[in-house]
PDB file of C-alpha atoms in Angstrom:
ATOM      1  CA  MET A  30      -0.062  -0.042   0.000  1.00 90.00           C
ATOM      2  CA  ASP A  31       1.017   3.623  -0.248  1.00 93.00           C
ATOM      3  CA  PHE A  32       1.016   6.326   2.388  1.00 95.00           C
ATOM      4  CA  PHE A  33       2.549   9.673   2.933  1.00 96.00           C
ATOM      5  CA  ILE A  34       4.937  11.007   5.550  1.00 97.00           C
ATOM      6  CA  ASP A  35       6.295  14.499   6.221  1.00 97.00           C
ATOM      7  CA  PHE A  36      10.007  14.818   7.585  1.00 97.00           C
ATOM      8  CA  ALA A  37      12.694  17.371   7.059  1.00 97.00           C
ATOM      9  CA  PHE A  38      10.406  19.598   5.053  1.00 97.00           C
ATOM     10  CA  PHE A  39       9.704  16.655   2.546  1.00 96.00           C
ATOM     11  CA  ARG A  40       6.634  14.901   1.750  1.00 96.00           C
ATOM     12  CA  VAL A  41       7.196  11.387   0.746  1.00 97.00           C
ATOM     13  CA  ARG A  42       5.071   8.607  -0.717  1.00 96.00           C
ATOM     14  CA  ILE A  43       5.975   5.408   0.898  1.00 96.00           C
ATOM     15  CA  THR A  44       5.180   2.046  -0.811  1.00 96.00           C
ATOM     16  CA  SER A  45       5.181  -0.991   1.694  1.00 96.00           C
ATOM     17  CA  ASP A  46       2.818  -3.669   2.856  1.00 93.00           C
ATOM     18  CA  ASP A  47       4.908  -4.243   5.931  1.00 93.00           C
ATOM     19  CA  PRO A  48       2.974  -3.260   9.111  1.00 95.00           C
ATOM     20  CA  LEU A  49       6.240  -2.601  10.904  1.00 94.00           C
ATOM     21  CA  VAL A  50       6.917   0.121   8.233  1.00 96.00           C
ATOM     22  CA  PHE A  51       3.584   1.762   8.753  1.00 96.00           C
ATOM     23  CA  LYS A  52       3.836   1.526  12.636  1.00 95.00           C
ATOM     24  CA  ARG A  53       7.305   3.190  12.631  1.00 95.00           C
ATOM     25  CA  CYS A  54       6.203   5.991  10.430  1.00 96.00           C
ATOM     26  CA  GLU A  55       2.900   6.495  12.314  1.00 95.00           C
ATOM     27  CA  ARG A  56       3.870   9.838  13.843  1.00 95.00           C
ATOM     28  CA  TYR A  57       4.939  11.171  10.555  1.00 97.00           C
ATOM     29  CA  ILE A  58       1.845  10.405   8.502  1.00 96.00           C
ATOM     30  CA  ALA A  59       0.756  13.132   6.275  1.00 94.00           C
ATOM     31  CA  PRO A  60      -2.558  13.907   4.379  1.00 86.00           C
ATOM     32  CA  VAL A  61      -2.771  12.401   0.952  1.00 79.00           C
ATOM     33  CA  SER A  62      -1.626  15.197  -1.523  1.00 75.00           C
ATOM     34  CA  GLY A  63       1.308  16.065  -3.721  1.00 88.00           C
ATOM     35  CA  PHE A  64       4.591  14.701  -2.776  1.00 95.00           C
ATOM     36  CA  ASP A  65       8.279  15.494  -3.463  1.00 96.00           C
ATOM     37  CA  PHE A  66       9.400  11.951  -4.363  1.00 97.00           C
ATOM     38  CA  ALA A  67       8.436   8.230  -3.682  1.00 96.00           C
ATOM     39  CA  ALA A  68      10.377   5.577  -1.830  1.00 97.00           C
ATOM     40  CA  CYS A  69      10.281   1.863  -1.457  1.00 96.00           C
ATOM     41  CA  SER A  70      12.626  -0.995  -0.731  1.00 95.00           C
ATOM     42  CA  ARG A  71      14.727  -2.515  -3.654  1.00 91.00           C
ATOM     43  CA  PRO A  72      16.068  -6.060  -4.047  1.00 92.00           C
ATOM     44  CA  GLU A  73      19.606  -4.630  -4.443  1.00 91.00           C
ATOM     45  CA  PHE A  74      19.323  -2.769  -1.076  1.00 91.00           C
ATOM     46  CA  GLU A  75      17.742  -5.805   0.641  1.00 91.00           C
ATOM     47  CA  LYS A  76      20.798  -8.082  -0.506  1.00 93.00           C
ATOM     48  CA  GLU A  77      23.292  -5.522   0.937  1.00 90.00           C
ATOM     49  CA  VAL A  78      21.469  -5.126   4.223  1.00 90.00           C
ATOM     50  CA  ARG A  79      21.026  -8.852   4.627  1.00 92.00           C
ATOM     51  CA  ALA A  80      24.803  -9.373   3.946  1.00 92.00           C
ATOM     52  CA  ARG A  81      25.754  -6.736   6.518  1.00 89.00           C
ATOM     53  CA  GLU A  82      23.002  -7.733   9.102  1.00 89.00           C
ATOM     54  CA  PRO A  83      22.048 -11.390   8.832  1.00 91.00           C
ATOM     55  CA  ASP A  84      20.070 -11.402  12.156  1.00 91.00           C
ATOM     56  CA  PHE A  85      17.840  -8.516  11.248  1.00 92.00           C
ATOM     57  CA  LYS A  86      14.002  -9.690  10.697  1.00 92.00           C
ATOM     58  CA  SER A  87      12.785  -9.203   7.020  1.00 91.00           C
ATOM     59  CA  ASP A  88      10.353  -6.476   7.984  1.00 92.00           C
ATOM     60  CA  TYR A  89      13.114  -4.381   9.622  1.00 93.00           C
ATOM     61  CA  VAL A  90      15.229  -4.997   6.544  1.00 94.00           C
ATOM     62  CA  GLU A  91      12.634  -3.559   4.437  1.00 95.00           C
ATOM     63  CA  PHE A  92      12.237  -0.556   6.886  1.00 95.00           C
ATOM     64  CA  LEU A  93      15.852   0.227   6.461  1.00 94.00           C
ATOM     65  CA  CYS A  94      15.988  -0.213   2.803  1.00 95.00           C
ATOM     66  CA  ILE A  95      13.283   2.376   2.391  1.00 96.00           C
ATOM     67  CA  TYR A  96      15.535   4.809   4.267  1.00 96.00           C
ATOM     68  CA  ARG A  97      18.362   3.822   1.899  1.00 95.00           C
ATOM     69  CA  ASP A  98      16.195   4.803  -1.129  1.00 96.00           C
ATOM     70  CA  ILE A  99      15.300   8.086   0.554  1.00 97.00           C
ATOM     71  CA  ALA A 100      18.922   8.752   1.326  1.00 97.00           C
ATOM     72  CA  GLU A 101      19.881   8.257  -2.402  1.00 96.00           C
ATOM     73  CA  LYS A 102      17.280  10.758  -3.279  1.00 96.00           C
ATOM     74  CA  ILE A 103      17.382  13.497  -0.890  1.00 97.00           C
ATOM     75  CA  VAL A 104      20.844  14.848  -1.885  1.00 97.00           C
ATOM     76  CA  ASP A 105      19.058  16.248  -4.940  1.00 97.00           C
ATOM     77  CA  TYR A 106      17.113  18.461  -2.577  1.00 97.00           C
ATOM     78  CA  GLY A 107      20.211  19.767  -0.391  1.00 97.00           C
ATOM     79  CA  ALA A 108      19.757  17.151   2.258  1.00 98.00           C
ATOM     80  CA  PHE A 109      21.718  14.025   3.640  1.00 98.00           C
ATOM     81  CA  VAL A 110      21.694  11.474   6.349  1.00 98.00           C
ATOM     82  CA  MET A 111      24.350  11.772   9.086  1.00 98.00           C
ATOM     83  CA  HIS A 112      24.918   8.798  11.555  1.00 97.00           C
ATOM     84  CA  GLY A 113      24.499  10.358  14.964  1.00 97.00           C
ATOM     85  CA  ALA A 114      22.191  11.210  17.927  1.00 97.00           C
ATOM     86  CA  ALA A 115      20.455  14.610  17.289  1.00 98.00           C
ATOM     87  CA  ILE A 116      18.932  16.709  20.066  1.00 97.00           C
ATOM     88  CA  GLU A 117      16.847  19.960  20.342  1.00 97.00           C
ATOM     89  CA  TYR A 118      18.174  22.123  23.341  1.00 96.00           C
ATOM     90  CA  GLY A 119      17.106  25.698  23.934  1.00 93.00           C
ATOM     91  CA  GLY A 120      15.447  25.840  20.414  1.00 95.00           C
ATOM     92  CA  LYS A 121      18.840  24.856  18.644  1.00 96.00           C
ATOM     93  CA  GLY A 122      19.916  21.595  17.174  1.00 97.00           C
ATOM     94  CA  TYR A 123      23.048  19.658  18.082  1.00 97.00           C
ATOM     95  CA  ILE A 124      24.304  16.339  16.825  1.00 98.00           C
ATOM     96  CA  PHE A 125      26.568  13.890  18.722  1.00 97.00           C
ATOM     97  CA  THR A 126      28.287  11.871  15.924  1.00 97.00           C
ATOM     98  CA  GLY A 127      31.211   9.207  15.917  1.00 94.00           C
ATOM     99  CA  PRO A 128      31.859   5.468  15.379  1.00 92.00           C
ATOM    100  CA  SER A 129      29.226   2.963  16.364  1.00 89.00           C
ATOM    101  CA  GLY A 130      29.338   2.138  20.090  1.00 89.00           C
ATOM    102  CA  ILE A 131      31.097   5.162  21.020  1.00 92.00           C
ATOM    103  CA  GLY A 132      28.246   6.533  23.112  1.00 90.00           C
ATOM    104  CA  LYS A 133      26.435   9.075  21.001  1.00 93.00           C
ATOM    105  CA  THR A 134      22.924   8.091  22.264  1.00 93.00           C
ATOM    106  CA  THR A 135      24.414   8.241  25.848  1.00 93.00           C
ATOM    107  CA  ARG A 136      25.476  11.855  25.285  1.00 93.00           C
ATOM    108  CA  ALA A 137      22.231  12.540  23.913  1.00 95.00           C
ATOM    109  CA  ARG A 138      20.416  11.058  26.889  1.00 95.00           C
ATOM    110  CA  LEU A 139      22.681  13.054  29.267  1.00 93.00           C
ATOM    111  CA  PHE A 140      21.359  16.268  27.652  1.00 94.00           C
ATOM    112  CA  ALA A 141      17.807  14.864  27.663  1.00 94.00           C
ATOM    113  CA  GLY A 142      18.202  14.691  31.420  1.00 93.00           C
ATOM    114  CA  ALA A 143      18.972  18.467  31.369  1.00 93.00           C
ATOM    115  CA  GLY A 144      15.921  19.319  29.370  1.00 94.00           C
ATOM    116  CA  ALA A 145      16.853  18.550  25.783  1.00 96.00           C
ATOM    117  CA  GLU A 146      14.463  16.691  23.484  1.00 97.00           C
ATOM    118  CA  ILE A 147      15.981  13.867  21.382  1.00 97.00           C
ATOM    119  CA  VAL A 148      15.341  14.663  17.733  1.00 98.00           C
ATOM    120  CA  ASN A 149      16.696  11.432  16.327  1.00 97.00           C
ATOM    121  CA  GLY A 150      18.779   8.714  18.136  1.00 96.00           C
ATOM    122  CA  ASP A 151      20.530   7.192  15.024  1.00 95.00           C
ATOM    123  CA  LYS A 152      20.228   8.810  11.562  1.00 96.00           C
ATOM    124  CA  PRO A 153      18.895  12.287  11.489  1.00 98.00           C
ATOM    125  CA  VAL A 154      18.468  14.251   8.194  1.00 98.00           C
ATOM    126  CA  LEU A 155      20.421  17.342   7.619  1.00 98.00           C
ATOM    127  CA  ARG A 156      18.756  19.780   5.173  1.00 98.00           C
ATOM    128  CA  ILE A 157      20.119  23.130   3.845  1.00 98.00           C
ATOM    129  CA  LEU A 158      17.535  25.516   3.158  1.00 97.00           C
ATOM    130  CA  GLY A 159      18.691  29.084   2.113  1.00 94.00           C
ATOM    131  CA  ASP A 160      21.468  30.157   4.562  1.00 94.00           C
ATOM    132  CA  ARG A 161      20.501  27.679   7.379  1.00 96.00           C
ATOM    133  CA  VAL A 162      21.118  24.054   8.103  1.00 98.00           C
ATOM    134  CA  TYR A 163      18.308  22.166   9.748  1.00 98.00           C
ATOM    135  CA  VAL A 164      18.467  18.899  11.683  1.00 98.00           C
ATOM    136  CA  CYS A 165      15.420  16.805  11.466  1.00 98.00           C
ATOM    137  CA  GLY A 166      13.780  13.701  13.124  1.00 97.00           C
ATOM    138  CA  THR A 167      12.720  10.933  10.797  1.00 97.00           C
ATOM    139  CA  PRO A 168      10.931   7.571  11.334  1.00 97.00           C
ATOM    140  CA  TRP A 169      14.194   6.051  10.991  1.00 96.00           C
ATOM    141  CA  ALA A 170      15.470   6.437  14.704  1.00 94.00           C
ATOM    142  CA  GLY A 171      17.410   3.351  15.423  1.00 88.00           C
ATOM    143  CA  ARG A 172      16.377   0.137  17.049  1.00 82.00           C
ATOM    144  CA  GLU A 173      15.294   2.145  20.187  1.00 88.00           C
ATOM    145  CA  ASN A 174      13.182   4.289  18.044  1.00 92.00           C
ATOM    146  CA  LEU A 175      14.314   7.425  19.728  1.00 94.00           C
ATOM    147  CA  GLY A 176      13.047  10.643  18.033  1.00 95.00           C
ATOM    148  CA  LYS A 177      10.372  13.112  17.332  1.00 95.00           C
ATOM    149  CA  PRO A 178       9.057  14.899  14.305  1.00 96.00           C
ATOM    150  CA  LEU A 179      11.063  18.001  14.784  1.00 96.00           C
ATOM    151  CA  CYS A 180      13.127  20.124  12.632  1.00 97.00           C
ATOM    152  CA  VAL A 181      15.490  22.768  14.310  1.00 98.00           C
ATOM    153  CA  PRO A 182      18.340  24.817  13.200  1.00 98.00           C
ATOM    154  CA  LEU A 183      21.559  23.054  13.643  1.00 98.00           C
ATOM    155  CA  CYS A 184      24.047  24.940  15.758  1.00 96.00           C
ATOM    156  CA  GLY A 185      26.640  22.332  16.554  1.00 96.00           C
ATOM    157  CA  ILE A 186      28.078  19.061  15.815  1.00 98.00           C
ATOM    158  CA  PHE A 187      30.124  17.085  18.511  1.00 97.00           C
ATOM    159  CA  ILE A 188      32.483  14.349  17.212  1.00 97.00           C
ATOM    160  CA  VAL A 189      32.456  12.037  20.244  1.00 95.00           C
ATOM    161  CA  SER A 190      35.497  10.186  21.697  1.00 92.00           C
ATOM    162  CA  ARG A 191      35.773   8.201  25.006  1.00 82.00           C
ATOM    163  CA  ALA A 192      38.959   9.060  26.892  1.00 71.00           C
ATOM    164  CA  ASP A 193      37.056   7.951  30.131  1.00 66.00           C
ATOM    165  CA  GLY A 194      38.858   8.896  33.197  1.00 69.00           C
ATOM    166  CA  GLU A 195      40.421  12.041  31.842  1.00 78.00           C
ATOM    167  CA  GLU A 196      39.260  15.549  32.154  1.00 86.00           C
ATOM    168  CA  PRO A 197      36.276  16.206  29.936  1.00 90.00           C
ATOM    169  CA  LYS A 198      37.317  18.353  26.850  1.00 91.00           C
ATOM    170  CA  CYS A 199      35.387  19.973  24.108  1.00 94.00           C
ATOM    171  CA  GLU A 200      37.499  21.665  21.626  1.00 94.00           C
ATOM    172  CA  PRO A 201      36.642  23.376  18.395  1.00 95.00           C
ATOM    173  CA  LEU A 202      37.671  21.921  15.107  1.00 96.00           C
ATOM    174  CA  THR A 203      38.480  23.695  11.775  1.00 94.00           C
ATOM    175  CA  PRO A 204      36.330  22.529   8.925  1.00 94.00           C
ATOM    176  CA  TYR A 205      39.674  20.949   7.424  1.00 92.00           C
ATOM    177  CA  ASP A 206      40.103  18.943  10.512  1.00 93.00           C
ATOM    178  CA  ALA A 207      36.473  18.029  11.043  1.00 96.00           C
ATOM    179  CA  PHE A 208      35.915  16.774   7.471  1.00 96.00           C
ATOM    180  CA  GLY A 209      37.746  13.605   7.743  1.00 93.00           C
ATOM    181  CA  ALA A 210      35.708  12.475  10.737  1.00 93.00           C
ATOM    182  CA  LEU A 211      32.460  13.635   9.570  1.00 97.00           C
ATOM    183  CA  VAL A 212      32.589  12.197   5.805  1.00 96.00           C
ATOM    184  CA  ASN A 213      32.735   8.794   7.345  1.00 93.00           C
ATOM    185  CA  GLN A 214      29.452   9.407   9.199  1.00 96.00           C
ATOM    186  CA  VAL A 215      27.371  10.510   6.395  1.00 97.00           C
ATOM    187  CA  TYR A 216      25.499   8.300   3.956  1.00 96.00           C
ATOM    188  CA  LEU A 217      27.298   8.346   0.673  1.00 94.00           C
ATOM    189  CA  SER A 218      25.431   7.402  -2.539  1.00 90.00           C
ATOM    190  CA  SER A 219      26.714   4.649  -4.484  1.00 83.00           C
ATOM    191  CA  SER A 220      26.694   6.798  -7.581  1.00 89.00           C
ATOM    192  CA  ALA A 221      29.484   9.139  -8.195  1.00 91.00           C
ATOM    193  CA  SER A 222      27.305  12.169  -8.805  1.00 92.00           C
ATOM    194  CA  GLY A 223      25.427  11.435  -5.611  1.00 93.00           C
ATOM    195  CA  LYS A 224      28.798  11.078  -3.722  1.00 94.00           C
ATOM    196  CA  SER A 225      29.978  14.345  -4.983  1.00 94.00           C
ATOM    197  CA  LYS A 226      26.748  16.226  -4.155  1.00 96.00           C
ATOM    198  CA  THR A 227      26.834  14.787  -0.580  1.00 96.00           C
ATOM    199  CA  VAL A 228      30.452  15.986  -0.128  1.00 96.00           C
ATOM    200  CA  ALA A 229      29.511  19.454  -1.574  1.00 97.00           C
ATOM    201  CA  LEU A 230      26.498  19.547   1.068  1.00 98.00           C
ATOM    202  CA  LEU A 231      28.815  18.551   3.919  1.00 98.00           C
ATOM    203  CA  GLY A 232      31.329  21.267   2.993  1.00 97.00           C
ATOM    204  CA  LYS A 233      28.314  23.659   3.071  1.00 97.00           C
ATOM    205  CA  VAL A 234      27.452  22.535   6.618  1.00 98.00           C
ATOM    206  CA  LEU A 235      31.081  22.632   7.739  1.00 97.00           C
ATOM    207  CA  ASP A 236      31.081  26.294   6.609  1.00 96.00           C
ATOM    208  CA  LYS A 237      28.111  27.133   8.594  1.00 96.00           C
ATOM    209  CA  VAL A 238      27.976  25.091  11.747  1.00 97.00           C
ATOM    210  CA  GLY A 239      30.744  24.803  14.539  1.00 95.00           C
ATOM    211  CA  VAL A 240      32.253  21.373  15.021  1.00 97.00           C
ATOM    212  CA  PHE A 241      33.710  20.338  18.401  1.00 96.00           C
ATOM    213  CA  ALA A 242      35.742  17.198  19.430  1.00 96.00           C
ATOM    214  CA  LEU A 243      34.171  16.024  22.513  1.00 95.00           C
ATOM    215  CA  SER A 244      35.927  13.668  24.810  1.00 94.00           C
ATOM    216  CA  GLY A 245      35.496  12.277  28.346  1.00 91.00           C
ATOM    217  CA  ALA A 246      32.937  10.144  30.210  1.00 89.00           C
ATOM    218  CA  PRO A 247      29.343  11.042  30.052  1.00 90.00           C
ATOM    219  CA  ASP A 248      28.834  12.986  33.428  1.00 90.00           C
ATOM    220  CA  GLU A 249      28.100  16.274  34.714  1.00 91.00           C
ATOM    221  CA  ARG A 250      31.553  17.701  33.832  1.00 91.00           C
ATOM    222  CA  LEU A 251      31.105  16.658  30.203  1.00 91.00           C
ATOM    223  CA  LEU A 252      27.598  18.376  30.061  1.00 92.00           C
ATOM    224  CA  ALA A 253      29.270  21.507  31.358  1.00 92.00           C
ATOM    225  CA  ALA A 254      32.035  21.332  28.915  1.00 91.00           C
ATOM    226  CA  ALA A 255      29.617  20.832  26.056  1.00 92.00           C
ATOM    227  CA  LYS A 256      27.273  23.486  27.298  1.00 91.00           C
ATOM    228  CA  ALA A 257      30.157  25.938  27.344  1.00 91.00           C
ATOM    229  CA  ALA A 258      30.974  25.121  23.671  1.00 89.00           C
ATOM    230  CA  MET A 259      27.145  25.720  22.756  1.00 88.00           C
ATOM    231  CA  GLY A 260      27.333  29.215  24.140  1.00 84.00           C
ATOM    232  CA  GLU A 261      30.151  29.794  21.692  1.00 56.00           C
ATOM    233  CA  VAL A 262      28.333  28.654  18.585  1.00 48.00           C
TER     234      VAL A 262
ATOM    235  CA  MET B   7      52.390  10.604 -15.215  1.00 80.00           C
ATOM    236  CA  LYS B   8      48.783  11.386 -14.803  1.00 88.00           C
ATOM    237  CA  ILE B   9      45.819  11.428 -12.229  1.00 92.00           C
ATOM    238  CA  LYS B  10      43.735   8.431 -12.374  1.00 92.00           C
ATOM    239  CA  ASP B  11      40.411   9.007 -13.755  1.00 90.00           C
ATOM    240  CA  GLU B  12      38.570   7.461 -10.668  1.00 92.00           C
ATOM    241  CA  TYR B  13      39.715  10.630  -8.529  1.00 94.00           C
ATOM    242  CA  VAL B  14      38.006  13.948  -8.938  1.00 94.00           C
ATOM    243  CA  LEU B  15      38.999  17.131  -7.043  1.00 96.00           C
ATOM    244  CA  GLN B  16      36.147  18.868  -5.514  1.00 96.00           C
ATOM    245  CA  ASP B  17      36.439  22.472  -4.070  1.00 95.00           C
ATOM    246  CA  LEU B  18      34.805  22.895  -0.661  1.00 95.00           C
ATOM    247  CA  PRO B  19      34.787  26.094   1.459  1.00 92.00           C
ATOM    248  CA  GLY B  20      38.355  26.465   2.921  1.00 87.00           C
ATOM    249  CA  MET B  21      39.743  23.189   1.444  1.00 92.00           C
ATOM    250  CA  ALA B  22      39.690  20.721  -1.470  1.00 96.00           C
ATOM    251  CA  VAL B  23      38.937  17.148  -1.436  1.00 96.00           C
ATOM    252  CA  VAL B  24      39.734  14.298  -3.534  1.00 95.00           C
ATOM    253  CA  VAL B  25      36.523  12.284  -4.055  1.00 95.00           C
ATOM    254  CA  PRO B  26      36.879   8.624  -5.147  1.00 92.00           C
ATOM    255  CA  GLN B  27      34.267   7.879  -7.969  1.00 90.00           C
ATOM    256  CA  GLY B  28      33.977   4.266  -7.078  1.00 86.00           C
ATOM    257  CA  ASP B  29      33.265   2.352  -3.866  1.00 83.00           C
ATOM    258  CA  GLU B  30      36.495   3.516  -2.091  1.00 83.00           C
ATOM    259  CA  LYS B  31      35.705   5.422   0.981  1.00 81.00           C
ATOM    260  CA  TYR B  32      39.070   7.306   1.447  1.00 87.00           C
ATOM    261  CA  PHE B  33      38.818  11.088   0.849  1.00 92.00           C
ATOM    262  CA  LEU B  34      42.055  13.001   0.307  1.00 93.00           C
ATOM    263  CA  LYS B  35      41.930  16.533   1.824  1.00 93.00           C
ATOM    264  CA  LEU B  36      44.323  18.927   0.187  1.00 94.00           C
ATOM    265  CA  ASN B  37      45.631  22.329   1.162  1.00 91.00           C
ATOM    266  CA  SER B  38      45.752  25.126  -1.368  1.00 91.00           C
ATOM    267  CA  THR B  39      49.358  24.208  -2.660  1.00 93.00           C
ATOM    268  CA  ALA B  40      48.473  20.609  -2.938  1.00 95.00           C
ATOM    269  CA  ALA B  41      45.164  21.429  -4.866  1.00 95.00           C
ATOM    270  CA  PHE B  42      47.275  23.668  -7.073  1.00 96.00           C
ATOM    271  CA  ILE B  43      49.601  20.767  -8.000  1.00 96.00           C
ATOM    272  CA  TRP B  44      46.767  18.323  -8.410  1.00 96.00           C
ATOM    273  CA  ARG B  45      44.952  20.678 -10.836  1.00 95.00           C
ATOM    274  CA  ALA B  46      48.160  21.151 -12.810  1.00 94.00           C
ATOM    275  CA  PHE B  47      48.562  17.540 -13.250  1.00 93.00           C
ATOM    276  CA  GLU B  48      45.013  17.385 -14.649  1.00 89.00           C
ATOM    277  CA  SER B  49      46.348  18.974 -17.802  1.00 86.00           C
ATOM    278  CA  GLU B  50      50.155  18.493 -17.407  1.00 83.00           C
ATOM    279  CA  ASN B  51      52.152  15.308 -16.963  1.00 84.00           C
ATOM    280  CA  ASP B  52      55.657  16.762 -16.521  1.00 92.00           C
ATOM    281  CA  PRO B  53      56.724  17.497 -12.941  1.00 93.00           C
ATOM    282  CA  ASP B  54      59.216  20.146 -14.217  1.00 94.00           C
ATOM    283  CA  SER B  55      56.418  22.101 -15.967  1.00 94.00           C
ATOM    284  CA  VAL B  56      54.172  21.808 -12.789  1.00 95.00           C
ATOM    285  CA  ALA B  57      57.118  23.105 -10.704  1.00 96.00           C
ATOM    286  CA  ARG B  58      57.492  26.218 -12.909  1.00 95.00           C
ATOM    287  CA  ALA B  59      54.017  26.794 -12.734  1.00 95.00           C
ATOM    288  CA  LEU B  60      53.935  26.472  -8.835  1.00 96.00           C
ATOM    289  CA  ALA B  61      56.982  28.727  -8.474  1.00 96.00           C
ATOM    290  CA  ALA B  62      55.271  31.525 -10.637  1.00 96.00           C
ATOM    291  CA  LYS B  63      52.103  31.143  -8.686  1.00 95.00           C
ATOM    292  CA  TYR B  64      53.492  31.341  -5.275  1.00 95.00           C
ATOM    293  CA  SER B  65      56.663  33.461  -6.039  1.00 96.00           C
ATOM    294  CA  ILE B  66      59.093  30.799  -4.773  1.00 96.00           C
ATOM    295  CA  SER B  67      62.176  29.593  -6.462  1.00 96.00           C
ATOM    296  CA  TYR B  68      61.981  26.932  -9.121  1.00 96.00           C
ATOM    297  CA  GLU B  69      64.197  24.513  -7.007  1.00 96.00           C
ATOM    298  CA  ARG B  70      61.952  24.766  -3.893  1.00 96.00           C
ATOM    299  CA  ALA B  71      58.772  24.265  -6.147  1.00 96.00           C
ATOM    300  CA  LEU B  72      60.319  21.166  -7.763  1.00 96.00           C
ATOM    301  CA  ARG B  73      61.142  19.684  -4.330  1.00 96.00           C
ATOM    302  CA  SER B  74      57.502  20.328  -3.231  1.00 96.00           C
ATOM    303  CA  VAL B  75      56.071  18.769  -6.518  1.00 96.00           C
ATOM    304  CA  ARG B  76      58.355  15.685  -6.093  1.00 95.00           C
ATOM    305  CA  LYS B  77      57.551  15.046  -2.558  1.00 95.00           C
ATOM    306  CA  THR B  78      53.762  15.424  -3.227  1.00 95.00           C
ATOM    307  CA  VAL B  79      53.974  13.174  -6.462  1.00 94.00           C
ATOM    308  CA  ASP B  80      55.729  10.606  -4.342  1.00 94.00           C
ATOM    309  CA  GLU B  81      52.941  10.537  -1.847  1.00 94.00           C
ATOM    310  CA  TRP B  82      50.268  10.312  -4.485  1.00 94.00           C
ATOM    311  CA  LEU B  83      52.077   7.529  -6.465  1.00 93.00           C
ATOM    312  CA  GLY B  84      52.392   5.722  -3.092  1.00 92.00           C
ATOM    313  CA  SER B  85      48.777   6.160  -2.506  1.00 90.00           C
ATOM    314  CA  GLY B  86      47.718   5.222  -6.016  1.00 91.00           C
ATOM    315  CA  PHE B  87      46.208   8.560  -7.045  1.00 93.00           C
ATOM    316  CA  ILE B  88      48.547   9.043  -9.950  1.00 91.00           C
ATOM    317  CA  GLU B  89      49.992   6.514 -12.376  1.00 87.00           C
TER     318      GLU B  89
END
């Protein structure tokens, strides 16, 4: 069946008969009307996901493959997917990014305890509209499904590293230094033109949004260090 | 000596990045001097000519420019960006 969802200022037609897909998209359902593009799972995507994640159930694989289709298409609209946990704090958006298992969601939860909303716990969409970059919630919010249908101006990106036991640090990075770490955390199209468009969009984001290296255990001291950086952005 | 077709230099604000056109996921960041050398090799295959162009661009001696070009080329040959 077909249904429509709104996220990141897009309206997308989803084609899927999978109940899990509809359930995960429920909070994003839009009235039936014109849409920006259509998305569905594709056999070639499913083959790749199954090879990478053999334990995933087929309905969750289909759900992920629909996002893959979306990720391929949104670069044409000035948007891309970043692996990370996004929060809204004081009306501003921030992303904690870094390798899997580093504690992105833990940092987002630390801020949630201080009054932040989790926008997306796994793969938010970043969209450039005019001079602003927005970070947006989507139905694809990780296995824990942490997130909300929110879009907020992106004001900072934190690249997380552990260094537990050391004094927490939050240091600004130049776009040149940040690029290498961030390009590994964005969805890159399999096509050369899609990849090039995503790299160009990432360059624009780095030109507009502050990036910080955030290290240390997720405690009050880290929260204070990150908040101080937020005051600077 | 030429840059392999599967690598394309892309300008971003404050930097240039070599974007692999295939499945490879390594992106090479270049400063302005290295980006100049890369662009020179897109249309020129002689290190001496590139060194002369670099010397003229940055008002440095030919010898210094040639050392810089040779060092850069050695790195790119080792990494497989040029052949």
